[in-house]
Structure formats: C-alpha cells, structure tokens
Coordinates of C-alpha atoms in Angstrom, one line a residue:
Chain A
X1 CA 0.0 0.0 0.0
X2 CA 1.1 3.5 -0.6
X3 CA 0.6 6.7 1.5
X4 CA 1.6 10.3 1.6
X5 CA 2.1 12.6 4.5
X6 CA 2.3 16.3 4.0
X7 CA 3.7 18.1 7.1
X8 CA 1.8 21.3 7.8
X9 CA -1.7 21.9 6.6
X10 CA -0.9 25.7 6.3
X11 CA 2.4 27.4 5.5
X12 CA 2.9 31.1 5.4
X13 CA 5.8 32.9 3.9
X14 CA 6.7 36.4 2.9
X15 CA 6.9 37.5 -0.7
X16 CA 10.5 36.8 -1.9
X17 CA 11.2 34.2 0.8
X18 CA 12.0 30.5 0.3
X19 CA 9.0 28.2 -0.1
X20 CA 9.4 24.7 1.4
X21 CA 6.5 22.3 1.4
X22 CA 7.2 18.9 2.9
X23 CA 6.1 15.5 1.6
X24 CA 7.0 12.1 2.9
X25 CA 5.8 8.9 1.2
X26 CA 5.5 5.3 1.9
X27 CA 5.6 2.7 -0.9
X28 CA 6.4 -1.0 -1.2
X29 CA 7.4 -0.5 -4.8
X30 CA 9.5 2.2 -6.6
X31 CA 7.2 5.2 -6.5
X32 CA 6.3 7.8 -9.0
X33 CA 5.8 11.1 -7.2
X34 CA 3.9 14.2 -8.1
X35 CA 3.2 17.7 -6.9
X36 CA -0.1 19.3 -7.9
X37 CA -1.3 22.9 -7.3
X38 CA -5.0 23.9 -7.0
X39 CA -6.2 27.4 -7.3
X40 CA -9.6 28.3 -6.1
X41 CA -12.4 27.0 -8.3
X42 CA -9.9 25.3 -10.6
X43 CA -8.8 21.7 -11.2
X44 CA -5.5 20.3 -10.0
X45 CA -2.6 21.3 -12.2
X46 CA 0.6 19.3 -12.4
X47 CA 3.6 21.1 -11.1
X48 CA 6.2 18.4 -11.5
X49 CA 6.7 14.7 -11.3
X50 CA 9.5 12.2 -10.4
X51 CA 9.6 9.1 -12.5
X52 CA 12.9 7.4 -11.5
X53 CA 15.1 9.6 -13.8
X54 CA 16.8 12.6 -12.2
X55 CA 16.3 12.9 -8.5
X56 CA 16.1 16.7 -8.7
X57 CA 13.0 17.6 -10.7
X58 CA 12.2 21.0 -12.0
X59 CA 8.7 22.0 -12.7
X60 CA 6.6 24.9 -13.8
X61 CA 6.5 28.4 -12.1
X62 CA 10.1 28.0 -10.7
X63 CA 9.3 25.1 -8.4
X64 CA 11.5 22.1 -7.9
X65 CA 11.5 19.0 -5.8
X66 CA 14.2 16.5 -4.8
X67 CA 13.5 12.8 -4.4
X68 CA 15.4 11.4 -1.4
X69 CA 15.0 7.6 -1.1
X70 CA 16.8 7.4 2.2
X71 CA 14.5 9.9 3.7
X72 CA 11.4 8.8 1.8
X73 CA 10.8 12.5 1.0
X74 CA 9.9 14.6 -2.0
X75 CA 9.8 18.1 -0.6
X76 CA 8.8 21.0 -2.9
X77 CA 10.8 24.2 -2.9
X78 CA 10.9 27.6 -4.6
X79 CA 13.7 30.1 -4.0
X80 CA 11.5 33.2 -4.0
X81 CA 7.8 33.2 -3.3
X82 CA 5.5 35.3 -5.4
X83 CA 2.0 36.4 -4.5
X84 CA 0.6 34.3 -7.3
X85 CA 2.0 31.1 -5.6
X86 CA -0.8 31.3 -3.0
X87 CA -2.8 28.1 -3.5
X88 CA -3.2 24.6 -2.1
X89 CA -0.5 22.1 -2.9
X90 CA -0.9 18.3 -3.0
X91 CA 1.8 15.7 -3.0
X92 CA 0.8 12.3 -4.6
X93 CA 2.3 8.9 -5.2
X94 CA 1.5 6.2 -7.7
X95 CA 2.9 2.9 -8.7
X96 CA 5.3 2.9 -11.7
X97 CA 3.0 4.4 -14.3
X98 CA 3.1 8.1 -15.1
X99 CA -0.4 8.4 -16.5
X100 CA -3.6 6.5 -16.4
X101 CA -2.9 5.3 -13.0
X102 CA -4.3 5.7 -9.5
X103 CA -2.9 8.5 -7.4
X104 CA -2.7 8.5 -3.6
X105 CA -2.8 12.0 -2.3
X106 CA -1.6 13.8 0.8
X107 CA -4.0 16.0 2.7
X108 CA -2.7 19.1 1.0
X109 CA -0.9 22.2 2.2
X110 CA -2.3 25.7 1.8
X111 CA 0.4 28.2 1.0
X112 CA -0.2 31.8 2.0
X113 CA 2.2 34.5 0.7
X114 CA 2.4 37.7 2.7
X115 CA 3.3 41.0 1.0
Chain B
X1 CA -8.4 27.1 -20.6
X2 CA -9.9 24.1 -19.0
X3 CA -9.1 20.8 -20.4
X4 CA -11.5 18.8 -18.3
X5 CA -14.8 20.2 -17.2
X6 CA -17.3 19.1 -14.5
X7 CA -21.0 19.9 -14.3
X8 CA -22.5 21.0 -12.1
X9 CA -19.9 22.9 -10.1
X10 CA -22.1 22.6 -7.0
X11 CA -25.4 21.0 -6.2
X12 CA -27.7 20.9 -3.3
X13 CA -30.3 18.1 -3.1
X14 CA -32.7 16.5 -0.6
X15 CA -31.9 13.3 1.1
X16 CA -33.1 10.3 -0.9
X17 CA -32.7 11.9 -4.3
X18 CA -30.1 11.0 -7.0
X19 CA -27.6 13.3 -8.4
X20 CA -25.6 13.0 -11.6
X21 CA -22.2 14.6 -12.1
X22 CA -20.7 14.9 -15.5
X23 CA -17.0 14.9 -16.4
X24 CA -15.9 15.9 -19.9
X25 CA -12.5 15.9 -21.6
X26 CA -12.8 18.9 -23.8
X27 CA -10.1 18.5 -26.4
X28 CA -8.7 14.9 -26.1
X29 CA -10.0 11.4 -25.8
X30 CA -9.9 10.1 -22.3
X31 CA -9.4 6.4 -22.3
X32 CA -9.3 6.3 -18.5
X33 CA -11.2 8.4 -16.0
X34 CA -10.9 8.5 -12.3
X35 CA -13.3 9.7 -9.7
X36 CA -12.1 11.1 -6.4
X37 CA -13.9 12.3 -3.3
X38 CA -12.5 14.9 -0.9
X39 CA -13.9 15.5 2.5
X40 CA -13.1 18.8 4.3
X41 CA -9.4 19.1 5.4
X42 CA -8.7 15.6 4.0
X43 CA -7.0 14.0 1.1
X44 CA -8.5 13.2 -2.2
X45 CA -9.6 9.6 -2.0
X46 CA -9.9 7.5 -5.2
X47 CA -13.4 6.0 -5.5
X48 CA -13.2 4.3 -8.9
X49 CA -11.4 3.9 -12.2
X50 CA -13.3 3.6 -15.5
X51 CA -12.1 2.7 -18.9
X52 CA -14.2 3.7 -21.9
X53 CA -16.7 1.0 -22.7
X54 CA -15.9 -1.1 -19.6
X55 CA -17.3 -1.5 -16.1
X56 CA -15.7 0.7 -13.5
X57 CA -13.3 -0.7 -11.0
X58 CA -14.3 0.4 -7.5
X59 CA -11.9 0.9 -4.6
X60 CA -12.4 -1.1 -1.4
X61 CA -15.2 0.3 0.7
X62 CA -16.9 2.2 -2.2
X63 CA -20.4 0.9 -2.9
X64 CA -20.8 0.4 -6.6
X65 CA -24.6 0.4 -6.4
X66 CA -24.6 3.7 -4.7
X67 CA -22.0 5.4 -6.9
X68 CA -22.9 4.5 -10.4
X69 CA -20.2 5.3 -13.0
X70 CA -20.7 5.3 -16.7
X71 CA -17.9 5.9 -19.2
X72 CA -19.8 5.5 -22.4
X73 CA -17.7 7.7 -24.6
X74 CA -14.1 8.8 -24.8
X75 CA -15.0 12.3 -23.7
X76 CA -17.7 11.8 -21.1
X77 CA -17.9 10.0 -17.8
X78 CA -20.8 10.4 -15.3
X79 CA -21.0 9.7 -11.6
X80 CA -24.5 9.2 -10.2
X81 CA -24.9 9.3 -6.4
X82 CA -28.1 7.3 -5.9
X83 CA -30.4 7.9 -2.9
X84 CA -28.0 10.5 -1.5
X85 CA -27.7 11.0 2.2
X86 CA -26.1 13.8 4.2
X87 CA -22.9 11.7 4.7
X88 CA -22.4 11.7 0.9
X89 CA -21.9 15.5 1.0
X90 CA -18.4 16.0 -0.3
X91 CA -16.3 17.4 -3.1
X92 CA -16.1 15.1 -6.1
X93 CA -13.3 15.4 -8.5
X94 CA -12.7 13.6 -11.8
X95 CA -9.5 13.0 -13.7
X96 CA -9.1 12.1 -17.3
X97 CA -6.2 10.3 -18.8
X98 CA -5.4 9.8 -22.5
X99 CA -3.5 11.0 -25.5
X100 CA -3.4 14.8 -26.0
X101 CA -1.2 16.4 -28.6
X102 CA 0.5 13.1 -29.2
X103 CA 1.5 12.6 -25.6
X104 CA 0.0 10.6 -22.7
X105 CA -1.4 13.0 -20.2
X106 CA -3.7 13.3 -17.2
X107 CA -5.9 16.3 -16.2
X108 CA -8.2 17.0 -13.3
X109 CA -11.6 18.6 -13.4
X110 CA -12.4 21.6 -11.1
X111 CA -14.6 19.5 -8.9
X112 CA -18.3 19.3 -7.9
X113 CA -19.4 20.2 -4.4
X114 CA -22.4 18.1 -3.3
X115 CA -24.5 19.1 -0.3
X116 CA -27.2 16.7 0.7
X117 CA -29.8 18.1 3.1

C-alpha cells in the first residue's frame, strides 16, 4: 500500500522568501511522485513529477523537488515566493506508471504569501 | 483554458434523491477516467477507475450500487450518487487520462461540491 504525508496543513511565507512544502511517502514498490497545485475553483494542475530519472526535478513556475529515497521524502521548494503562488498544494504517489494510474494524495498544504 | 470540465460545479439536493455529475474531456480522448472524493481538510480519495466501454473498478469500501459510474464515450464519464444522504456530502473530482497532442497526459476537473440536506 502507498501513502503520503504532508507536514503542515498551512504554510505562510513572505513574498520573496523561500518556499518549502514537505512531503513524505510510503511505498512498497519504486514510486512515481507528483506535486499538484490547486487554485480556487480550478482543477488540480501538475507542477512536476518524479519518474525514476533525475532525483532533482524541475517543474513549472520555478518550483522544484528532490527525491530522497533514504528519507522517503519529496519536498517542494521555490527560492523566492510570489503572491501568485498562494494556493493549495498536493503531493501524490503512484505505482510505476506516469499516467492513467491511481494516485494516492496527501492531505494538502495551503500556502499563504504575505506582502 | 480548462481541459477537463465538470458539471454542475455545485449542487444541493434533498436526502433520498439521486444526483448525476458529468466529467468531460474537452479536447482529447480520455481512455481512462478516475473519480475522487475529498472531505473537508482531508486528502482526495480514489473512488473508482473507469475505462471507456468497460465497467468501472471500485476501490475497497466504495459501494458500486450507490455510486454509479458510466464511461460510455471517450469524452464523457458520469457519476451518479443514488439515494443520496447527508454523509455523501463531499467534493467530487474527476481526472481524465489519455493522448493529447500526441502525448499521454492526465488532467483534473475543477470538482463538484455536493451538499445533501
């Protein structure tokens, strides 16, 4: 069975500050890992994904995440927060297949960016 | 613009009635569609997976007779909550997977908020 834990249901940062959203996973098979962002009244949008290639994954909007097997983590970072980054972020895991597969989601982290 | 749409975006119904939620892939053919449910302050939980023209595969604990899923075409899947009760109130999200622009891809709909009184 697979599971995802996102530490911190709410994270608040100042504009221009580092964004760090934490995600730890559990999987009995090599995982595929994803970060999604959800803006109000919109569908989940894929930020980035890890599919067993490079451990440091770069995504859209300046976000990146590093897969650390020893720590079973896939934390999301952005060097400098922008007001438009305020949204809810979901970490998810699936088995092996990139698309057309079930995703197990974390509970989500709401990111607030202060001016 | 939106790639996957859901209708309605929100619905309020009386206990005992049935509610149908539509999920459409707008510019690609979705060979697989997923239905998720999200309770307040909780994760999205997968309810079922459907492939076009086949019966849906339900996750453990999800009643297939209560949550009827139809995926009759490559652009439309429907979820019908039959004899809805207040505990069925939730946020229902679909996801469509298929080839778009020559690449395999997966998109989520904006969700449907169901409130059963």
